[in-house]
XYZ file of C-alpha atoms in Angstrom:
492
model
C -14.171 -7.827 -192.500
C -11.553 -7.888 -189.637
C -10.530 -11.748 -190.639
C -11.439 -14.855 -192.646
C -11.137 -18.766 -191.385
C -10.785 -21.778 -193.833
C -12.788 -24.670 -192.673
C -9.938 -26.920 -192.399
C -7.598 -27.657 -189.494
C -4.731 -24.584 -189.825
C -8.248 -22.433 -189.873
C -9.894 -23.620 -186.845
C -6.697 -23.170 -185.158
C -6.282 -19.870 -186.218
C -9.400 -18.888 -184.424
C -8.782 -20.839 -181.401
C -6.409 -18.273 -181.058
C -8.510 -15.229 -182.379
C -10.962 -16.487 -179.704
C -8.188 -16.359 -177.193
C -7.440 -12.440 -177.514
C -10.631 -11.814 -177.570
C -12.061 -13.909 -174.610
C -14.392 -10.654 -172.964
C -15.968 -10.351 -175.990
C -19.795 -11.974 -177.121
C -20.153 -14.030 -180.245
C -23.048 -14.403 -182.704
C -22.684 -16.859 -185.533
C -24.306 -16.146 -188.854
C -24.578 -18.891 -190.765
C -25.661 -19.522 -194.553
C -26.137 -23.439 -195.492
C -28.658 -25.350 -197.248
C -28.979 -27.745 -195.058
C -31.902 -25.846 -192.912
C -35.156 -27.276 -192.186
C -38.376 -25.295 -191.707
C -41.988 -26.623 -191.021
C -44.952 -25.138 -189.743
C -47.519 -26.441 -187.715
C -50.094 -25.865 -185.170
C -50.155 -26.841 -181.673
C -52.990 -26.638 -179.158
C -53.718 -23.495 -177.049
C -51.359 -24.560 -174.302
C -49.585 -22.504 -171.950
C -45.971 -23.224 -169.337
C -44.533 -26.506 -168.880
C -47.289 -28.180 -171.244
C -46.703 -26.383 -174.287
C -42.707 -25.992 -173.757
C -43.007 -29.341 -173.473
C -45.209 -30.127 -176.578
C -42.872 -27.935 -178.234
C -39.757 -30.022 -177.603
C -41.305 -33.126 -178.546
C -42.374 -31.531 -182.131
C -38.721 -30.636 -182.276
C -37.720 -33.866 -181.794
C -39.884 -35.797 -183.991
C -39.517 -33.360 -187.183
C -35.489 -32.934 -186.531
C -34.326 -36.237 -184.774
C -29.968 -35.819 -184.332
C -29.526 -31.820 -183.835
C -30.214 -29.724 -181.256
C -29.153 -26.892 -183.478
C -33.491 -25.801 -183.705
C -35.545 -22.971 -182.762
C -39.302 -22.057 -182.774
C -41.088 -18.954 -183.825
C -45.303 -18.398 -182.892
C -46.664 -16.757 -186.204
C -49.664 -16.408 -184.401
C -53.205 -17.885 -183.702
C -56.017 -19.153 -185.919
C -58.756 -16.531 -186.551
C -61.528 -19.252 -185.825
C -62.303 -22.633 -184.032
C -60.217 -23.491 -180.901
C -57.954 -21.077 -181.831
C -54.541 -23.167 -181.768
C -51.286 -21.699 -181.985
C -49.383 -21.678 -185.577
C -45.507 -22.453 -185.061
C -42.537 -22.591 -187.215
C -40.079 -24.812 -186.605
C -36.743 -24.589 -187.775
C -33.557 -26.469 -187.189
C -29.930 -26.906 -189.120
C -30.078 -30.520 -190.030
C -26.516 -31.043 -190.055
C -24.888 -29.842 -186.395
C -21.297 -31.661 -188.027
C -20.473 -29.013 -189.995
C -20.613 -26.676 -186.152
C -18.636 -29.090 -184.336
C -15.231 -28.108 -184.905
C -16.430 -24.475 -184.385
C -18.526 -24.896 -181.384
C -15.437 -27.386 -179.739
C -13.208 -24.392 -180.366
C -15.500 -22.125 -178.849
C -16.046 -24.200 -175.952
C -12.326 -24.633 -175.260
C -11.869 -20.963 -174.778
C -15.164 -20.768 -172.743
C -16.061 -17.983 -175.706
C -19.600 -16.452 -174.779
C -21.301 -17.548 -177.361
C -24.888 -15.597 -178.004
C -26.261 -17.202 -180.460
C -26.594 -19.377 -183.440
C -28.242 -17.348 -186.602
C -29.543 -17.593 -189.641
C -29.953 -16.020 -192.778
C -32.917 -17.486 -193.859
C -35.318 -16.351 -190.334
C -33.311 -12.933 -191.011
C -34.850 -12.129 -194.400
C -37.937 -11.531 -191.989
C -36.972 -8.417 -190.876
C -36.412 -7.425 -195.018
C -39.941 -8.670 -195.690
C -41.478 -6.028 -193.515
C -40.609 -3.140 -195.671
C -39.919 -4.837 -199.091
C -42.274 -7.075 -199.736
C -46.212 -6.854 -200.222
C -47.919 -8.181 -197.213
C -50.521 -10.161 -198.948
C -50.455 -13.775 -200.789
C -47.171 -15.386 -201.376
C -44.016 -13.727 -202.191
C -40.992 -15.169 -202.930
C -37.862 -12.807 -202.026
C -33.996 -13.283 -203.776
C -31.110 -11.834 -201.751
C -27.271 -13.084 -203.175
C -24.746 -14.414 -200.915
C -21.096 -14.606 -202.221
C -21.700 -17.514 -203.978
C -25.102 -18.011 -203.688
C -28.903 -17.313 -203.908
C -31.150 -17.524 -201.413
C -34.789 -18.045 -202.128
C -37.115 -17.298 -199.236
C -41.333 -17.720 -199.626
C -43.800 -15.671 -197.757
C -47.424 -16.211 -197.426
C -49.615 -12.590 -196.252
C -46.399 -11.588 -194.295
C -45.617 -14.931 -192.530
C -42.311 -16.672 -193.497
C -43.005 -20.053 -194.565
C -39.624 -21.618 -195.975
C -36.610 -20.793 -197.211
C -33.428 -22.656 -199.772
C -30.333 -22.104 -201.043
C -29.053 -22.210 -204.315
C -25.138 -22.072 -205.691
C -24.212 -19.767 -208.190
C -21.568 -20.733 -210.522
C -21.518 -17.516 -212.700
C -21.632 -13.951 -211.597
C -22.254 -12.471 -214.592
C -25.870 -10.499 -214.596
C -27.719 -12.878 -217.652
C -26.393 -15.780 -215.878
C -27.831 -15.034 -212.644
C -30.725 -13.137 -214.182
C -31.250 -16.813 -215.787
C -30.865 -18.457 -212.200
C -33.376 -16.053 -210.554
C -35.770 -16.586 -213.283
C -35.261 -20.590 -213.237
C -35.114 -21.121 -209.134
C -38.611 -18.668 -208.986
C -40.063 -21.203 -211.901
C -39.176 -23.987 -209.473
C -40.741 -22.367 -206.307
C -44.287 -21.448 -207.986
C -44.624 -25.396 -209.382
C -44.088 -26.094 -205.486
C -46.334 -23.584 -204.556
C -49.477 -24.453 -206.657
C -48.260 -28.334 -206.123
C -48.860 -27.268 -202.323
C -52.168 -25.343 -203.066
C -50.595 -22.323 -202.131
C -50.751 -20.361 -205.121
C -53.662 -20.575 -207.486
C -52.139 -22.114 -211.029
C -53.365 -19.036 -212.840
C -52.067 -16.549 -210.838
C -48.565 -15.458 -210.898
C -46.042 -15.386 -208.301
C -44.624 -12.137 -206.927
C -41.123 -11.927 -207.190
C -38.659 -9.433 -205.405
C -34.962 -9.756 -206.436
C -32.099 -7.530 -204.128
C -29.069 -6.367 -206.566
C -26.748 -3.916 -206.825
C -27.351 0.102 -208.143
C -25.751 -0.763 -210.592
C -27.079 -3.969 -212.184
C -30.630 -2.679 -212.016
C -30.828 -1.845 -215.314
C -28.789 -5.348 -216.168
C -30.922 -7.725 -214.400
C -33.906 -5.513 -215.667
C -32.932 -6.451 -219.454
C -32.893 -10.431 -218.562
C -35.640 -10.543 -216.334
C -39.041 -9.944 -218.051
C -42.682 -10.367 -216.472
C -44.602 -13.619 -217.517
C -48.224 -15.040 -217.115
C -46.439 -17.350 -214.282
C -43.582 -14.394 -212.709
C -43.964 -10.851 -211.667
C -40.536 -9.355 -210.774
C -39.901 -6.662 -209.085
C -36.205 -5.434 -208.516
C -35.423 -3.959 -205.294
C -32.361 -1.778 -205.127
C -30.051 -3.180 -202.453
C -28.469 0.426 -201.016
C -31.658 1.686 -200.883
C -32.975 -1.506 -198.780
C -30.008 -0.914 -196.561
C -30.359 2.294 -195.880
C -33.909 1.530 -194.711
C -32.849 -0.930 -192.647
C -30.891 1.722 -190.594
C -27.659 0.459 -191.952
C -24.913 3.705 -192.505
C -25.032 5.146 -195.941
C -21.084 4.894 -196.396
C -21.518 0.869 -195.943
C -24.881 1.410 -197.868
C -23.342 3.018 -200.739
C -21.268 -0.155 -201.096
C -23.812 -2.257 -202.443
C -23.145 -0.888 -205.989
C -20.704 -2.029 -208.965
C -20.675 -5.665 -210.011
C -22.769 -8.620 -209.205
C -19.989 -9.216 -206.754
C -20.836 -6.346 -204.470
C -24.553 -7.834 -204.349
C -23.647 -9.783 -201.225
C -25.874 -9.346 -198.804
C -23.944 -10.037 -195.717
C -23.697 -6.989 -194.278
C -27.034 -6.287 -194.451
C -27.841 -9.494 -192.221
C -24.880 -8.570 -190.094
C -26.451 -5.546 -189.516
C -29.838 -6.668 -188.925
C -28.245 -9.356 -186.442
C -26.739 -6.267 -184.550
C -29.479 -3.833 -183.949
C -32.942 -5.938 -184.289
C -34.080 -7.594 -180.462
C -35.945 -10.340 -181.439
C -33.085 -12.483 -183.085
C -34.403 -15.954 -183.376
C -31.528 -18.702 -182.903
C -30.490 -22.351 -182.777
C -28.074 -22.621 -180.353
C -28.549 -25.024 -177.176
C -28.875 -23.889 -173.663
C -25.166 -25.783 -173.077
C -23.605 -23.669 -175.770
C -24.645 -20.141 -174.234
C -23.682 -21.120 -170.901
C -21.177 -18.830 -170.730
C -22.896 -16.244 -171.918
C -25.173 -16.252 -169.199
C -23.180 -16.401 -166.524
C -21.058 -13.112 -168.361
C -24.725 -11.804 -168.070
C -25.427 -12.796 -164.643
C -21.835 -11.642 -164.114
C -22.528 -8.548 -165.997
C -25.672 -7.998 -163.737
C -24.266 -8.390 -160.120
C -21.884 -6.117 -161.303
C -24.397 -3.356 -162.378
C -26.025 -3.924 -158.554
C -22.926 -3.333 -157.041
C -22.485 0.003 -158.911
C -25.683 0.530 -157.846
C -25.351 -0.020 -154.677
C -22.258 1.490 -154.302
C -24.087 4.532 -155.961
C -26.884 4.572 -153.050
C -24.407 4.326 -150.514
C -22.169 7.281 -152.100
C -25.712 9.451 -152.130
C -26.911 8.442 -149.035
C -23.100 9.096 -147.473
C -23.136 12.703 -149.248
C -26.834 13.382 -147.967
C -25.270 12.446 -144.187
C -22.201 14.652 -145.197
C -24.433 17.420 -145.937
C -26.729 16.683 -143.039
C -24.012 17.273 -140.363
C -22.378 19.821 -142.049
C -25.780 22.378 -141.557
C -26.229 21.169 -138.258
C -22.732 21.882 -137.864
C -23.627 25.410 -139.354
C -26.747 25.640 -137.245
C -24.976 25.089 -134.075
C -22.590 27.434 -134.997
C -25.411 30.081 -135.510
C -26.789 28.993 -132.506
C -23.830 29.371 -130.224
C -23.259 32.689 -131.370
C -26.359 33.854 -130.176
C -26.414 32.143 -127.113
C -22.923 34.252 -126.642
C -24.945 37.591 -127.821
C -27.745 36.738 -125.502
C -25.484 36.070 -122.559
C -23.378 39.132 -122.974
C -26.631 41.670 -123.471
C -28.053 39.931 -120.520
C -24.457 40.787 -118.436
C -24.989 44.324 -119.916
C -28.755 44.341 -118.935
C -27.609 42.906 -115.184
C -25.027 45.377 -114.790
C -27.183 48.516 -115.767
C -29.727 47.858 -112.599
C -28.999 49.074 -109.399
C -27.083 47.209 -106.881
C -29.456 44.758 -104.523
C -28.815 44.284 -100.785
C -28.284 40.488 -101.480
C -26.283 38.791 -104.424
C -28.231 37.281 -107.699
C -27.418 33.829 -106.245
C -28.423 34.051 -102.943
C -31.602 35.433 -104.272
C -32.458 32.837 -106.537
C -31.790 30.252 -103.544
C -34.259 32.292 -101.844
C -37.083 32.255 -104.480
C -36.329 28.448 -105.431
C -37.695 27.989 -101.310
C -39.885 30.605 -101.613
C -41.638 28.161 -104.647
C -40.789 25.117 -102.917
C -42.902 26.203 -99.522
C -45.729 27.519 -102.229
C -45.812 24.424 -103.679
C -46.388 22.414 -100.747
C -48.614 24.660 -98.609
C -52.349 23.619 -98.542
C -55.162 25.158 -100.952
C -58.629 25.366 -99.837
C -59.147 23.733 -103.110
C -58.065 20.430 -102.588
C -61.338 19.613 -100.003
C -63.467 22.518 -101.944
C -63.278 20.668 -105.088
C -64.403 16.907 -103.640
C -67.301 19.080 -101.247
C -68.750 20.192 -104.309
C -68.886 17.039 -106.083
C -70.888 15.524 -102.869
C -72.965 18.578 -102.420
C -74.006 17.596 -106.358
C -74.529 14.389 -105.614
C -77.159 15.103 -102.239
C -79.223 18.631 -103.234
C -81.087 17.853 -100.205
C -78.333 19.233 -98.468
C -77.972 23.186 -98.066
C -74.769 24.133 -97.339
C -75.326 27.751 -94.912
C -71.549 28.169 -93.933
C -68.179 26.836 -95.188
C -65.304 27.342 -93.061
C -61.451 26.468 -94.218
C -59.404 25.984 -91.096
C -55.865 24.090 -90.309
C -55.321 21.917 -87.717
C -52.574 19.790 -85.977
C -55.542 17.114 -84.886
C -58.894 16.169 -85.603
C -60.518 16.530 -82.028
C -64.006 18.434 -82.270
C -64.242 21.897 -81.291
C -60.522 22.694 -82.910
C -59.869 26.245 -83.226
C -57.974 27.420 -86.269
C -53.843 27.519 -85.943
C -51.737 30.321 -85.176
C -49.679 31.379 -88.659
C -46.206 30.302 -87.384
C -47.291 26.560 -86.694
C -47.069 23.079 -88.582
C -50.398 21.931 -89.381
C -51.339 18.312 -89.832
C -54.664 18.627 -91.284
C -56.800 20.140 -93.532
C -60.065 20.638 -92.478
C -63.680 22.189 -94.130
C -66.320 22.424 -91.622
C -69.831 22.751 -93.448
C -73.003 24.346 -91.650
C -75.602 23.228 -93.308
C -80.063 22.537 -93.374
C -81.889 19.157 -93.737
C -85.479 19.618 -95.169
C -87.991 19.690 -92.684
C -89.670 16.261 -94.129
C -86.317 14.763 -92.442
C -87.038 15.591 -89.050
C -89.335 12.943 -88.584
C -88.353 10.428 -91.337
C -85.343 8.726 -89.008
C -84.970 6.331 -92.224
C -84.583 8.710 -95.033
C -82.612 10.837 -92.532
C -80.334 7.850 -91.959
C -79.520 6.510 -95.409
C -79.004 10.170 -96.377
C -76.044 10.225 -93.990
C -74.821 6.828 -95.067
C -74.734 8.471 -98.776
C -72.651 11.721 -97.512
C -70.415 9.150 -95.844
C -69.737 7.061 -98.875
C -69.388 10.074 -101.304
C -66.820 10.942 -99.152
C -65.126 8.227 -98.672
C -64.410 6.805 -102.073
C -61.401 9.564 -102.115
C -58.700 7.708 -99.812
C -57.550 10.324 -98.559
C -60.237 12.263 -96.763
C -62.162 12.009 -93.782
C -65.784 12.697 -92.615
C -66.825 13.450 -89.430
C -70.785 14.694 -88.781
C -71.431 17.065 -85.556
C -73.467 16.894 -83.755
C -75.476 13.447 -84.602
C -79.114 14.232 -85.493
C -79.982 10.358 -83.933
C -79.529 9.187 -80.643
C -76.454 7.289 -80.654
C -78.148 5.047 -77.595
C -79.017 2.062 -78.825
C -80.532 0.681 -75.861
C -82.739 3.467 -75.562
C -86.003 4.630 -78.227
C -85.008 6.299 -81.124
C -86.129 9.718 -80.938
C -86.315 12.821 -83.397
C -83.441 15.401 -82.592
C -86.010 18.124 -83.723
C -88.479 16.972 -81.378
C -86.138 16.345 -78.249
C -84.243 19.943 -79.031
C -87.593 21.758 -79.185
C -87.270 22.227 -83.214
C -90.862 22.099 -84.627
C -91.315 19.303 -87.264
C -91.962 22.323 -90.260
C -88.451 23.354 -89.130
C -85.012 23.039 -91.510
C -82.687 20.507 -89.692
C -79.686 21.388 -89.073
C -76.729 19.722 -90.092
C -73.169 20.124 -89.249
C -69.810 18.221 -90.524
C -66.397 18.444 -91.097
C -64.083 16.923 -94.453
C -59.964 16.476 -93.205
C -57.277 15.535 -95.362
C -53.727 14.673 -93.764
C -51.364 17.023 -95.367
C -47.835 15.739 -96.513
């Protein structure tokens, strides 16, 4: 024990000031009183704000003047609707805290919770005691004995006795006389069938085993069973140095440790302390918590820097590698220029010269760019049969142009196409016509080129009568007509 309080005003002063060198630290009160409370009940199955609501007003009706009370769900109903069984609890006299919680509060102490003995011996009752019909377990306090029922594993109440004598018969006697009590309230209760006898599990020292075993005999109405107390501790997790201290006199039977223990390493932890009390403990949580992000951020940003850091450093590395064998490459390709012969003209004035050599290559004209959009048209209209294809430059589009010499500019490109009409044309002046139209329009839907037909298979008089070309140039009608134009395109 690191230190003791009286109850009286020099000891609530004293741990004022305890609580003032220790204000980073978390508090959990254990306390041991008789004056706790304990019913159980069922509720409907409600769920959120409805049953935390239904909840409170239970609270409130069974323990009217504390807010010292908690709640525990022991579980469901196996039939009907199913409701929810609940055991409430509450400290029936929140005076005795005052001075203790006003101290606390004055320090802004982070208090975690309020505890109790009593809804502690729950965590005993899963390994010690039987986990059907009712049991009634006996742990000793300092001065005390605590009697706490179960009923097929569910806690159902708990009291406190004092004990005036410490010697083993007298508190053999007590055991034997508070269990007596309990099983009248039990059958009185219809809990316990009033031939059957109650189970009884008493916690004592190594030691006093053999004591306690000589005063407390079985009846028709009591079965005891004595559970060594090291032995429960050590089960319980608790260190077997502090375990093996549980032995000697009825004096080392104090089970305060044991709950201290459980209160330190057991999650669920039911307790009766009001939101307003833990305040501070939440916010040292909360606290606690932005804290935690901001390592954790800081973390991420220290990875994420060293990630960059190691980033740059093998680019660094690559460019490096890279630069050195650009500088290898460069001087083997000095080594490679200066092992060829000498050239009538220097490397720079010869790459001017192939730079214009590409330029004027690049711009010259292809016979591609009006063979490409003939062919296309010549898909379109099978009916005409190309017989002669001539590519020829130009400076103007004037009929009869002769090719240019090789040293001139041109302006245009130009295709000239020689080509046969079937012989149903020759007479058909309407089919002959349209078919022109459509060699026109093919053509034209490319911007940038130009048709011209030679010579005109129709009279172009329009005051005169149309007349067949084949007829008035002597072709006979079975004859191919012929048909000759040209495609330009204005070069850049």
């Amino acid at each position: 024990m690191e230190q003791a309080f009286p109850g009286d005003a020099a000891g609530i002063a004293a741990f004022e000031s305890y609580l003032g060198r220790h204000t980073r630290s978390a508090f959990r009160l254990l306390v041991n009183l008789a004056e706790e409370s304990h019913r159980i009940d069922d509720i409907p199955p409600l769920r959120g704000r409805e049953r935390q609501a239904l909840i409170e007003r239970r609270l409130s009706h069974y323990f009217p003047g504390t807010a010292l009370t908690n709640v525990i769900s022991l579980g469901r109903r196996p039939a009907g609707r199913r409701d929810e069984i609940m055991l409430f609890s509450a400290c029936t006299r929140p005076d005795e805290f005052e001075p203790w919680l006003t101290a606390m509060r004055g320090r802004q102490t982070r208090l975690a919770g309020i505890h109790s003995t009593a809804l502690l011996t729950r965590r005993l009752a899963e390994t010690l005691l039987p986990p059907d019909g009712p049991v009634l377990l006996l742990t000793f306090g300092r001065s005390d004995l605590r009697q706490s029922v179960y009923r097929d594993g569910q806690f159902q109440f708990s009291r406190l006795t004092l004990l005036s004598d410490q010697a083993p018969r007298t508190a053999a006697a007590l055991c034997t006389t508070e269990a007596g009590k309990i099983r009248q309230y039990l059958v009185g209760q219809e809990m316990l069938d009033w031939q059957a006898p109650l189970q009884v599990t008493i916690l004592v020292p190594a030691d006093q085993v053999e004591a306690f075993r000589t005063h407390c005999r079985d009846s028709e109405e009591l079965r005891l069973n004595l559970a060594d107390l090291p032995t429960a501790a050590r089960n319980a997790g608790l260190d077997g140095t502090l375990a093996g201290t549980f032995t000697g006199t009825l004096a080392d039977a104090d089970s305060t440790p044991l709950f201290l223990h459980l209160l330190a390493t057991k999650r669920q932890r039911p307790q009766f302390a009001p939101r307003r009390e833990r305040r501070f403990f939440r916010l040292s949580r909360i606290r606690c918590g932005l804290r935690l992000g901001q390592a954790a951020l800081a973390a991420g940003v220290i990875g994420f820097s060293l990630s960059q850091a190691s980033a740059i450093h093998d680019l660094r590395r690559h460019a490096e590698l890279r630069q050195r064998q650009l500088q290898t490459a460069r001087q083997d390709h000095a080594a490679l220029i200066e092992s060829l012969p000498p050239l009538p003209i220097g490397a720079d004035a010869l790459r001017a010269l192939i730079d214009r050599h590409e330029a004027l290559a690049n711009r010259a004209p292809s016979p591609g760019d009006l063979y490409l959009p003939l062919s296309h048209v010549l898909d379109r209209l099978p009916q005409i049969a190309p017989q002669r294809i001539d590519w020829l430059l130009s400076d103007t589009l004037e009929p009869g142009t002769d090719p240019l010499p090789a040293n001139a500019t041109p302006s245009f490109a130009i295709v000239r196409v020689e080509a046969r009409l079937p012989p149903s044309l020759a007479t058909d002046h309407r089919a002959r016509t349209q078919l022109l139209e459509a060699l026109k329009t093919l053509v034209s839907r490319d911007a940038r080129l130009g048709i011209r037909i030679l010579p005109l298979p129709v009279d172009p008089d329009s005051g005169g009568t149309l007349r067949s070309d084949a007829a008035s140039a002597g072709i006979p009608a079975a004859t191919a007509l012929p048909l000759t134009f040209e495609i330009s395109r204005r070069l850049q």
